[in-house]
mmCIF file with all atom_site columns, C-alpha atoms in Angstrom:
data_model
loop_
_atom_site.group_PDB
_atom_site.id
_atom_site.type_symbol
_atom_site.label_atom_id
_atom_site.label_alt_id
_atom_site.label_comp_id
_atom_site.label_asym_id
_atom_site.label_entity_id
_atom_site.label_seq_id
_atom_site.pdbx_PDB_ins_code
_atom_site.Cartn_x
_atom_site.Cartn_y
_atom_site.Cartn_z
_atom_site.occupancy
_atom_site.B_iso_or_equiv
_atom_site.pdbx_formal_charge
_atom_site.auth_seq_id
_atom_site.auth_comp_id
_atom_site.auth_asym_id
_atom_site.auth_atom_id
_atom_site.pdbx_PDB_model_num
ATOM 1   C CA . UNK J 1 1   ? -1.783  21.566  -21.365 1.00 31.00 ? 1   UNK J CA 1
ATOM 2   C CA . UNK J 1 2   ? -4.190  19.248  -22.174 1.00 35.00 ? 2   UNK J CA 1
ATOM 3   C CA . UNK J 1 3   ? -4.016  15.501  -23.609 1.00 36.00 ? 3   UNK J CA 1
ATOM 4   C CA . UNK J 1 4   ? -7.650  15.114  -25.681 1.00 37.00 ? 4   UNK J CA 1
ATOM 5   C CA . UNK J 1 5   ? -10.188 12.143  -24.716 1.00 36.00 ? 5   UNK J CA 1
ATOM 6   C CA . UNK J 1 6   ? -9.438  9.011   -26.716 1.00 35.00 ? 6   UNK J CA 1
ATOM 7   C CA . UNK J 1 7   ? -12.228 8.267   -29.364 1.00 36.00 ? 7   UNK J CA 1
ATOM 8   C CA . UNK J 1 8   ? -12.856 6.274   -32.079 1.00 35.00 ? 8   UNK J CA 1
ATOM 9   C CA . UNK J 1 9   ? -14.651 8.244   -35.108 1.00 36.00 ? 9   UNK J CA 1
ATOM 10  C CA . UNK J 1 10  ? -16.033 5.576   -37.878 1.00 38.00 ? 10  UNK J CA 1
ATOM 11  C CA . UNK J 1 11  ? -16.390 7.804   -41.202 1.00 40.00 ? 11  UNK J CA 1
ATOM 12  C CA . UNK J 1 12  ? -17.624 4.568   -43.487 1.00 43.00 ? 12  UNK J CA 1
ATOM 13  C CA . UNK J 1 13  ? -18.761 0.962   -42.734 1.00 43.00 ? 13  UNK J CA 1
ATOM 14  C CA . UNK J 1 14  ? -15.109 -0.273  -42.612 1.00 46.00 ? 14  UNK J CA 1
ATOM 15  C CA . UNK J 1 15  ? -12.836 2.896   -41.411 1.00 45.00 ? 15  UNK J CA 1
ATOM 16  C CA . UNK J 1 16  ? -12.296 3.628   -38.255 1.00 43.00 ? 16  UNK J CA 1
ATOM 17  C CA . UNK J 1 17  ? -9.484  6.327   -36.742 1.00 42.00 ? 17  UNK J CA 1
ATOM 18  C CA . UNK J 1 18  ? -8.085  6.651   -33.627 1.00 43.00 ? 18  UNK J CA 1
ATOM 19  C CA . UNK J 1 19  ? -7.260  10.084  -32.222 1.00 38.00 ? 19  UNK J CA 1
ATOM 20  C CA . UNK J 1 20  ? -4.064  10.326  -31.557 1.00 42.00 ? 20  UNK J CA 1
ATOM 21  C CA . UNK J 1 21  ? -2.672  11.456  -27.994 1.00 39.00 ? 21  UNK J CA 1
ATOM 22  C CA . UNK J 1 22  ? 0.061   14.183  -27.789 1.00 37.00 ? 22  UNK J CA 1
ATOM 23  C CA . UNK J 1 23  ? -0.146  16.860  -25.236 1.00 37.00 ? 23  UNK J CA 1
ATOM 24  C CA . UNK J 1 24  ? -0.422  20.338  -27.201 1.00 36.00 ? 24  UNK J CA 1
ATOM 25  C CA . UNK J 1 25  ? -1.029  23.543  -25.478 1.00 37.00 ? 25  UNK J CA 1
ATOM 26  C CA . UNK J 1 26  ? -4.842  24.030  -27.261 1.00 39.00 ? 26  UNK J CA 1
ATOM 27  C CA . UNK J 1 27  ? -7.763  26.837  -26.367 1.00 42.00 ? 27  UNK J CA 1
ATOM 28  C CA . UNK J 1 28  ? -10.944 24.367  -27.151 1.00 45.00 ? 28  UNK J CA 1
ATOM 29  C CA . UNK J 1 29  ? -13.976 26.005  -27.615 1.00 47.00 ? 29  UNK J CA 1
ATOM 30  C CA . UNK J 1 30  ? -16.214 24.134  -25.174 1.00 51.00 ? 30  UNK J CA 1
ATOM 31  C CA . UNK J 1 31  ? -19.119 24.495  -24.271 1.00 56.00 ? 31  UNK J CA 1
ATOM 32  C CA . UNK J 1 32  ? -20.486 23.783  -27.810 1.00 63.00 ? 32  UNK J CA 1
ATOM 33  C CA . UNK J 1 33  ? -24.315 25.534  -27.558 1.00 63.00 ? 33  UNK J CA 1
ATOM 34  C CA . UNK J 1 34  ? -26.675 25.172  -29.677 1.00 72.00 ? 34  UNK J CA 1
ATOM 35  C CA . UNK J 1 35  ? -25.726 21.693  -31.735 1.00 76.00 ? 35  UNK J CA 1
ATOM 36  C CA . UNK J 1 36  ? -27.760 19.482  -30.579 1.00 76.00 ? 36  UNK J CA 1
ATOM 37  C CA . UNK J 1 37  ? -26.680 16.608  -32.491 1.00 78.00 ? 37  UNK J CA 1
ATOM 38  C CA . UNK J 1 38  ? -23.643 14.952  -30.242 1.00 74.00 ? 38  UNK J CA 1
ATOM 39  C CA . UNK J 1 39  ? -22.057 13.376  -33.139 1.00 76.00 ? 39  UNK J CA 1
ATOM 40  C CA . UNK J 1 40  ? -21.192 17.146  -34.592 1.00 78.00 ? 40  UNK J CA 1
ATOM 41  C CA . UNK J 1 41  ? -20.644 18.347  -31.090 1.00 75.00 ? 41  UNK J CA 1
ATOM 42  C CA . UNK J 1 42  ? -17.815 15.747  -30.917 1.00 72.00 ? 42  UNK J CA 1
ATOM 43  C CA . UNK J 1 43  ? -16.438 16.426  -34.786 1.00 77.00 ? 43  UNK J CA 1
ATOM 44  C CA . UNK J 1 44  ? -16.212 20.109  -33.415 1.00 75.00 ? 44  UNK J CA 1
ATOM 45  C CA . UNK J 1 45  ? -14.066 18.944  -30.557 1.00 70.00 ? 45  UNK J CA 1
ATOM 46  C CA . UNK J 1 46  ? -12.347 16.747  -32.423 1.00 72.00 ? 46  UNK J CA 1
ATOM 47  C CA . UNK J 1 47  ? -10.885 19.680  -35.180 1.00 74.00 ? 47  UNK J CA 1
ATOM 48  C CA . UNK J 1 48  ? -10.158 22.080  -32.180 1.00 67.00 ? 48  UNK J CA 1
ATOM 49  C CA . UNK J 1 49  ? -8.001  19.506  -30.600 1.00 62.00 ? 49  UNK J CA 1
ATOM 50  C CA . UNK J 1 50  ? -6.531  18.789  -33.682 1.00 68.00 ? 50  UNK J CA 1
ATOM 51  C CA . UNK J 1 51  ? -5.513  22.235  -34.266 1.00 66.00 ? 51  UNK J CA 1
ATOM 52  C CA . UNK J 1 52  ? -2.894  22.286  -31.425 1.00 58.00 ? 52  UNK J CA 1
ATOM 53  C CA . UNK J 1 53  ? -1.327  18.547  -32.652 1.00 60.00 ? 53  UNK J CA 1
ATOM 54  C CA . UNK J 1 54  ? -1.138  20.050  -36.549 1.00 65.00 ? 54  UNK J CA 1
ATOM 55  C CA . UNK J 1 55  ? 0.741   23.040  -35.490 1.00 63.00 ? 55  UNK J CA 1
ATOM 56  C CA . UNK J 1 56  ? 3.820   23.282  -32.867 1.00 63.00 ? 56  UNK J CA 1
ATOM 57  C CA . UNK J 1 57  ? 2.632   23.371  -29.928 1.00 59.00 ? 57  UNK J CA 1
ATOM 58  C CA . UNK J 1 58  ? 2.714   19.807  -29.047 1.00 60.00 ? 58  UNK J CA 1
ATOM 59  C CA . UNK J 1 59  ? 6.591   20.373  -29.770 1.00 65.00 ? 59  UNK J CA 1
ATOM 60  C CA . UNK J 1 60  ? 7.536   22.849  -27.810 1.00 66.00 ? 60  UNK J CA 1
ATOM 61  C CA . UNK J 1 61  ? 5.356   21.797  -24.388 1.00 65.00 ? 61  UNK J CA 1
ATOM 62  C CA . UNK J 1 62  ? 7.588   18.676  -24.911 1.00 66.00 ? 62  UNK J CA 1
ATOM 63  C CA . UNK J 1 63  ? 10.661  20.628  -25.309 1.00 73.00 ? 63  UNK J CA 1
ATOM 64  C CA . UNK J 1 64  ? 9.382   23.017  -22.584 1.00 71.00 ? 64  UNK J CA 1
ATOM 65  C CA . UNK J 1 65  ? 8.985   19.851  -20.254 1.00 69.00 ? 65  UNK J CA 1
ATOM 66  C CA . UNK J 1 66  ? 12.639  18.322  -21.083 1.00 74.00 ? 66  UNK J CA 1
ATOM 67  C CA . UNK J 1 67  ? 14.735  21.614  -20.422 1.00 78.00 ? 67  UNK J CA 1
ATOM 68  C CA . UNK J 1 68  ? 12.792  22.529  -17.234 1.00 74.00 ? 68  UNK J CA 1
ATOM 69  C CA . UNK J 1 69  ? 13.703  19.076  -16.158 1.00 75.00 ? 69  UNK J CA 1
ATOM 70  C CA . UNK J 1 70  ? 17.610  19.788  -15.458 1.00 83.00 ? 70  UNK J CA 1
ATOM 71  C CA . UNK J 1 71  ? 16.446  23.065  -13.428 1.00 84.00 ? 71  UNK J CA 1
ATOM 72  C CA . UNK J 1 72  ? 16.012  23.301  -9.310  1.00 86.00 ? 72  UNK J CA 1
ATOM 73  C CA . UNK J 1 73  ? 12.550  22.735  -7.862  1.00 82.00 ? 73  UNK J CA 1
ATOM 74  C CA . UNK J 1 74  ? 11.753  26.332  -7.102  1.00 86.00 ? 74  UNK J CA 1
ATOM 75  C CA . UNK J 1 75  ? 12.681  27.178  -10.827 1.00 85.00 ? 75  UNK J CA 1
ATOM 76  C CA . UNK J 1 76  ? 10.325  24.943  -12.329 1.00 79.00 ? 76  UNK J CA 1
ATOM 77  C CA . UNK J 1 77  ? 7.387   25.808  -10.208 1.00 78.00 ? 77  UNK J CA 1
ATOM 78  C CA . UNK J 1 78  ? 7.694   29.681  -10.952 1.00 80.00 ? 78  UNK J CA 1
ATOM 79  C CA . UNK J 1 79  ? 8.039   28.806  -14.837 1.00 76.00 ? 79  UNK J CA 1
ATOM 80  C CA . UNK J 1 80  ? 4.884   26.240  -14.868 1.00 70.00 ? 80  UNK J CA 1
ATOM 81  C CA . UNK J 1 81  ? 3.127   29.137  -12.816 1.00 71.00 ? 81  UNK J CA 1
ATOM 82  C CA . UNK J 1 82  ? 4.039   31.380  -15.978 1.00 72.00 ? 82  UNK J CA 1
ATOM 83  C CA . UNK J 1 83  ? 3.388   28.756  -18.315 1.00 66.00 ? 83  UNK J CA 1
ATOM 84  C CA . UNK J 1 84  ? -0.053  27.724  -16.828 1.00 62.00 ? 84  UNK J CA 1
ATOM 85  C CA . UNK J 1 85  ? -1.295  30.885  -16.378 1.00 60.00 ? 85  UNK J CA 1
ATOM 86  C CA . UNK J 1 86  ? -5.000  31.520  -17.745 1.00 57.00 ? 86  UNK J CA 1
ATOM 87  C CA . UNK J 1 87  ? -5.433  27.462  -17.434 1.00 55.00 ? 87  UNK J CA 1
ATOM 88  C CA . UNK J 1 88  ? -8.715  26.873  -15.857 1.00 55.00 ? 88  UNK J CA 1
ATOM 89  C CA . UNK J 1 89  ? -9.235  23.082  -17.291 1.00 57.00 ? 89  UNK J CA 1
ATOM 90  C CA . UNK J 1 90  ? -7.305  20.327  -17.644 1.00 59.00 ? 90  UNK J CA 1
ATOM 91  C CA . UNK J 1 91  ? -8.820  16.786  -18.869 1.00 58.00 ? 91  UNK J CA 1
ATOM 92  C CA . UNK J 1 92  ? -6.630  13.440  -19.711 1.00 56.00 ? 92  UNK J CA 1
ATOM 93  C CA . UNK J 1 93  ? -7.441  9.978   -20.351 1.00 55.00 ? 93  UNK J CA 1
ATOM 94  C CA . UNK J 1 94  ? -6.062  6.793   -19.537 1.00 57.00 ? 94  UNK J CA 1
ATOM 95  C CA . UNK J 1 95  ? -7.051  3.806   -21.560 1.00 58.00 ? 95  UNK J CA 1
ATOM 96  C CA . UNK J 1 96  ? -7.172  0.854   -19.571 1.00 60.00 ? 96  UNK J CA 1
ATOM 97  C CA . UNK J 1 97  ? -7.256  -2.422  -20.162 1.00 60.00 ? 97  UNK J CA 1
ATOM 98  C CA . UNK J 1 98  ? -10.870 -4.166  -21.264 1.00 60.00 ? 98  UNK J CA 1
ATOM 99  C CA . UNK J 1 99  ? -11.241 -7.033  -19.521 1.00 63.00 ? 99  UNK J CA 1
ATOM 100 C CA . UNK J 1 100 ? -11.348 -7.632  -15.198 1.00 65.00 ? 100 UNK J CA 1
ATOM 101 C CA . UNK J 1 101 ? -8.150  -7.359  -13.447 1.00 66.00 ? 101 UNK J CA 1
ATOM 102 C CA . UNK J 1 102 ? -7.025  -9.238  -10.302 1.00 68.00 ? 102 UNK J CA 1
ATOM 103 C CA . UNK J 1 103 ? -5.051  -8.207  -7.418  1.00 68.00 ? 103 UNK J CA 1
ATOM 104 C CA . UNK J 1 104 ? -4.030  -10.390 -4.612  1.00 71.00 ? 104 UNK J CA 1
ATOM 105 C CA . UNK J 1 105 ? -6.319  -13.058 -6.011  1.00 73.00 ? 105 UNK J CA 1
ATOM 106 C CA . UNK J 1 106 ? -9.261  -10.578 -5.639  1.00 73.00 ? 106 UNK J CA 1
ATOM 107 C CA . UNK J 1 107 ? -11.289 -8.503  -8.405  1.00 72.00 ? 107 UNK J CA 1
ATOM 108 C CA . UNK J 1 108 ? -10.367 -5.390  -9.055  1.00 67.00 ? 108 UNK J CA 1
ATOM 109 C CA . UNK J 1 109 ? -14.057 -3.781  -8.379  1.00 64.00 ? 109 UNK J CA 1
ATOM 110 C CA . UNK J 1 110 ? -12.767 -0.017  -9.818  1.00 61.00 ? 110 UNK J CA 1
ATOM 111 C CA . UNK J 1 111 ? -10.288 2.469   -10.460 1.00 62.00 ? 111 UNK J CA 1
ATOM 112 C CA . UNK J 1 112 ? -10.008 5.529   -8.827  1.00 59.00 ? 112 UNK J CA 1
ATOM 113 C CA . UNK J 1 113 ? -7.399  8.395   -10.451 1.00 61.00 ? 113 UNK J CA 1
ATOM 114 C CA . UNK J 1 114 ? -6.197  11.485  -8.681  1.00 60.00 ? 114 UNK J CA 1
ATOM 115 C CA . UNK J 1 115 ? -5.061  14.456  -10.981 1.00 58.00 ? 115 UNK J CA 1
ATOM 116 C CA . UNK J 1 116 ? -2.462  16.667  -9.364  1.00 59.00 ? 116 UNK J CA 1
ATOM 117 C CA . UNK J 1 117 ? -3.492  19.877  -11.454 1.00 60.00 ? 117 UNK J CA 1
ATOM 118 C CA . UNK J 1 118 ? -0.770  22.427  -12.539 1.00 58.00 ? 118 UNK J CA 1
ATOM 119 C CA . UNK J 1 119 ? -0.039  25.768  -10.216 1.00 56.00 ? 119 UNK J CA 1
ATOM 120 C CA . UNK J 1 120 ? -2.966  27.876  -11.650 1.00 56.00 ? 120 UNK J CA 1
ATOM 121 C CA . UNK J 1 121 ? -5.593  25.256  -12.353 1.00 59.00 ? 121 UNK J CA 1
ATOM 122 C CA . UNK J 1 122 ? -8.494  25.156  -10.598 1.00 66.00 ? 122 UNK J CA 1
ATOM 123 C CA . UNK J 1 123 ? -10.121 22.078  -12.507 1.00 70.00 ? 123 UNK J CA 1
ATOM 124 C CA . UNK J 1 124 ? -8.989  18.538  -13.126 1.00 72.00 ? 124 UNK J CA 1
ATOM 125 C CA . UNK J 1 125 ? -10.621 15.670  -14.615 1.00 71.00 ? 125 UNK J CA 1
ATOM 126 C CA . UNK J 1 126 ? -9.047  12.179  -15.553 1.00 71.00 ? 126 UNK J CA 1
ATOM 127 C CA . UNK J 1 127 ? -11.009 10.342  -17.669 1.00 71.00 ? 127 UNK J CA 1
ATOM 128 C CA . UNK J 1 128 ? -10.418 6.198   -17.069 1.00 70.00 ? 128 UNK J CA 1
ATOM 129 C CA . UNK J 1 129 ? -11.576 3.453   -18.975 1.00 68.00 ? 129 UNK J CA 1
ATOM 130 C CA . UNK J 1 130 ? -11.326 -0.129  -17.518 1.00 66.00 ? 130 UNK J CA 1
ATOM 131 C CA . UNK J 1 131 ? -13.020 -3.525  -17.699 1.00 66.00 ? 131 UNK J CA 1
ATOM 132 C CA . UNK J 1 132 ? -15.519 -1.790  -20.534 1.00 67.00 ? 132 UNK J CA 1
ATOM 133 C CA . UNK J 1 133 ? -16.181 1.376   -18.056 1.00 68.00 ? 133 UNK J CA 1
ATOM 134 C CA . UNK J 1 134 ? -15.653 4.988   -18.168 1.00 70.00 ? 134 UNK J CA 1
ATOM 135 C CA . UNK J 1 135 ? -14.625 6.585   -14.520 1.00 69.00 ? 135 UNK J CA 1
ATOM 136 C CA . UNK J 1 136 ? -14.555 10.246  -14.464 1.00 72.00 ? 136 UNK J CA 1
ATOM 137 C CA . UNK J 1 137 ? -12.399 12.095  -11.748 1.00 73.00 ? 137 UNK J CA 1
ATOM 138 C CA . UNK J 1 138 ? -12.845 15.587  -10.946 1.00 74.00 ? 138 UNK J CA 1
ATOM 139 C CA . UNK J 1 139 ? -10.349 17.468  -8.575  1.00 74.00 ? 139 UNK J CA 1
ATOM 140 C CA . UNK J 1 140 ? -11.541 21.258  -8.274  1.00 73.00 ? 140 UNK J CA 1
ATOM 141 C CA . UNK J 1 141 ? -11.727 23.582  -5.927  1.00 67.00 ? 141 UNK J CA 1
ATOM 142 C CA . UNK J 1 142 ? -15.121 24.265  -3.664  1.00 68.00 ? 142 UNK J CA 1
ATOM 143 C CA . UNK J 1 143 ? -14.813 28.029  -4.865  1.00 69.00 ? 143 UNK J CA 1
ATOM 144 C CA . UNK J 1 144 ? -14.658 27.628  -8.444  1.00 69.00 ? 144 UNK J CA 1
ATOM 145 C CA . UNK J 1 145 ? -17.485 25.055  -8.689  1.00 71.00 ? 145 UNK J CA 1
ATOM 146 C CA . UNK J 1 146 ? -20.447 25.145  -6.224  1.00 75.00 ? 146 UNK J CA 1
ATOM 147 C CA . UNK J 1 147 ? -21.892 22.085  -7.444  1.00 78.00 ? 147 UNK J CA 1
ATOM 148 C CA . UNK J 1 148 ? -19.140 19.474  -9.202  1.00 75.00 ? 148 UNK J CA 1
ATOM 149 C CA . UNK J 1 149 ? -21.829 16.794  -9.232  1.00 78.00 ? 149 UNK J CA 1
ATOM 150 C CA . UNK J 1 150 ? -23.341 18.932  -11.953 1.00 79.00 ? 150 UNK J CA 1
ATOM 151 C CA . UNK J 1 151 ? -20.026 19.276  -14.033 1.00 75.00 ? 151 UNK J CA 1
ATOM 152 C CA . UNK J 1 152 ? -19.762 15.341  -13.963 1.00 76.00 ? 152 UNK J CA 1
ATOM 153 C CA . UNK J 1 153 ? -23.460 14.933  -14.469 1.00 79.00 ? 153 UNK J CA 1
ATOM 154 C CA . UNK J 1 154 ? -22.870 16.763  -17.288 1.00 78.00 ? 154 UNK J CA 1
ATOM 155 C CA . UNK J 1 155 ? -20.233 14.868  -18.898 1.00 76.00 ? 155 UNK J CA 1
ATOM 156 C CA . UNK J 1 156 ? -22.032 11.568  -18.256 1.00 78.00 ? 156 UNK J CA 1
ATOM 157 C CA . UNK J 1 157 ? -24.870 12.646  -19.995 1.00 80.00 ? 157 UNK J CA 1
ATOM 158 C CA . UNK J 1 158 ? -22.632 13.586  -23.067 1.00 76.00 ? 158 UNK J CA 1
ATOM 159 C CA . UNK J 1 159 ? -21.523 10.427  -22.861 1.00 76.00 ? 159 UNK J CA 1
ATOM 160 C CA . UNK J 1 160 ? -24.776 8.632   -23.025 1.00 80.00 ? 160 UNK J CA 1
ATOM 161 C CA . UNK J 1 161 ? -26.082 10.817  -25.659 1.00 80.00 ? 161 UNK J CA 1
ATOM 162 C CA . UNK J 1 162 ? -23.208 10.321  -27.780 1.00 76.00 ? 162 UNK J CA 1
ATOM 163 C CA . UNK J 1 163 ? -23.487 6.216   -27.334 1.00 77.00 ? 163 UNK J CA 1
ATOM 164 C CA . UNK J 1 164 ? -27.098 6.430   -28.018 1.00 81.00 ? 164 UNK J CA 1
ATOM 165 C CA . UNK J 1 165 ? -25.946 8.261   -30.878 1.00 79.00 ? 165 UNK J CA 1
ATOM 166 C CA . UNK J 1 166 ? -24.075 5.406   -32.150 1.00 76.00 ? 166 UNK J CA 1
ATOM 167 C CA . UNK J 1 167 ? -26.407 2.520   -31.327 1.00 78.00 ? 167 UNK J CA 1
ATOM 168 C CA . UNK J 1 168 ? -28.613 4.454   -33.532 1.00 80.00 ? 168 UNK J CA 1
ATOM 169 C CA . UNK J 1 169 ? -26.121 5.191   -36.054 1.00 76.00 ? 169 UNK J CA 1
ATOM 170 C CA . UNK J 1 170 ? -25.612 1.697   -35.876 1.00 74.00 ? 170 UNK J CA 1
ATOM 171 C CA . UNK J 1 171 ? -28.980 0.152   -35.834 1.00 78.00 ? 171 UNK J CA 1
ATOM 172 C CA . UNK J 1 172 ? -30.192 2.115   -38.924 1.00 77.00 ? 172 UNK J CA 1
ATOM 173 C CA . UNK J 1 173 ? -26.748 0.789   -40.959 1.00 70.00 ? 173 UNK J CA 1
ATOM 174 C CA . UNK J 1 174 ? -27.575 -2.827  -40.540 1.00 64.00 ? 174 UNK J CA 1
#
């Protein structure tokens, strides 16, 4: 299962959609080689995602989910080790809110996710967004990646080339 990253996609001066966020079983095609443009790298992303919220998968994980619910512990972990089997990735997002938050009378300084992966998944990543700041999280385990600093260097850089992207975008409009 996977929920996709949140993004805003501006098509024409004045439109702007939001992805929508509905948990789908989906097979995205990632990495994307050879595009170097990060725009059309996240467009592709974008329609694969898509794919699995047009169609019915996003219906049945959520029935899936509610009729497991009534079953005993044991039950539900053998059928989400059926269901998640062949899942090696699993990313979500959590928007948060844009400005500081307080605590106690103190700053929140950042926020730190854990993401409890299903049965067969060996990689997690929660993607957080908070006081104008992305956090990445990335639960795997030290047998599947040698090097997760690479992974998350990885997805950083995506992330700036796909803002410089847009500041350029931007700067060329006005």
């Amino acid at each position: 299962m996977r929920n996709p990253i949140e993004c805003y996609r501006k098509l024409k001066q004045k439109e702007i959609i939001p992805c929508d966020n509905q948990f789908g079983f989906i097979t995205p095609k990632v990495p994307i080689a050879g595009i170097k443009d990060p725009i059309q790298r996240l467009l592709i992303i974008r329609d694969e995602l898509n794919k699995g919220k047009r169609g019915v998968e996003s219906m049945v994980s959520s029935f899936v989910g509610w009729t497991l619910a009534i079953f005993p512990k044991w039950f539900v972990r053998r059928a989400f080790q059926f269901l998640t089997t062949g899942i090696t990735l699993t990313i979500t997002n959590v928007k948060g809110f844009p400005g500081q938050l307080r605590m106690h009378g103190m700053d929140l300084v950042r926020m730190l996710g854990f993401v409890p992966g299903p049965c067969n998944c060996e990689i997690t990543a929660l993607i957080i967004s908070y006081n104008n700041c992305l956090n990445l999280c990335l639960n795997c385990n030290a047998s599947t990646i040698d090097n997760p600093r690479l992974l998350i260097k990885d997805v950083m850089q995506e992330y700036k080339d796909l803002r410089d992207a847009a500041l350029k975008s931007a700067s060329s409009s006005s």
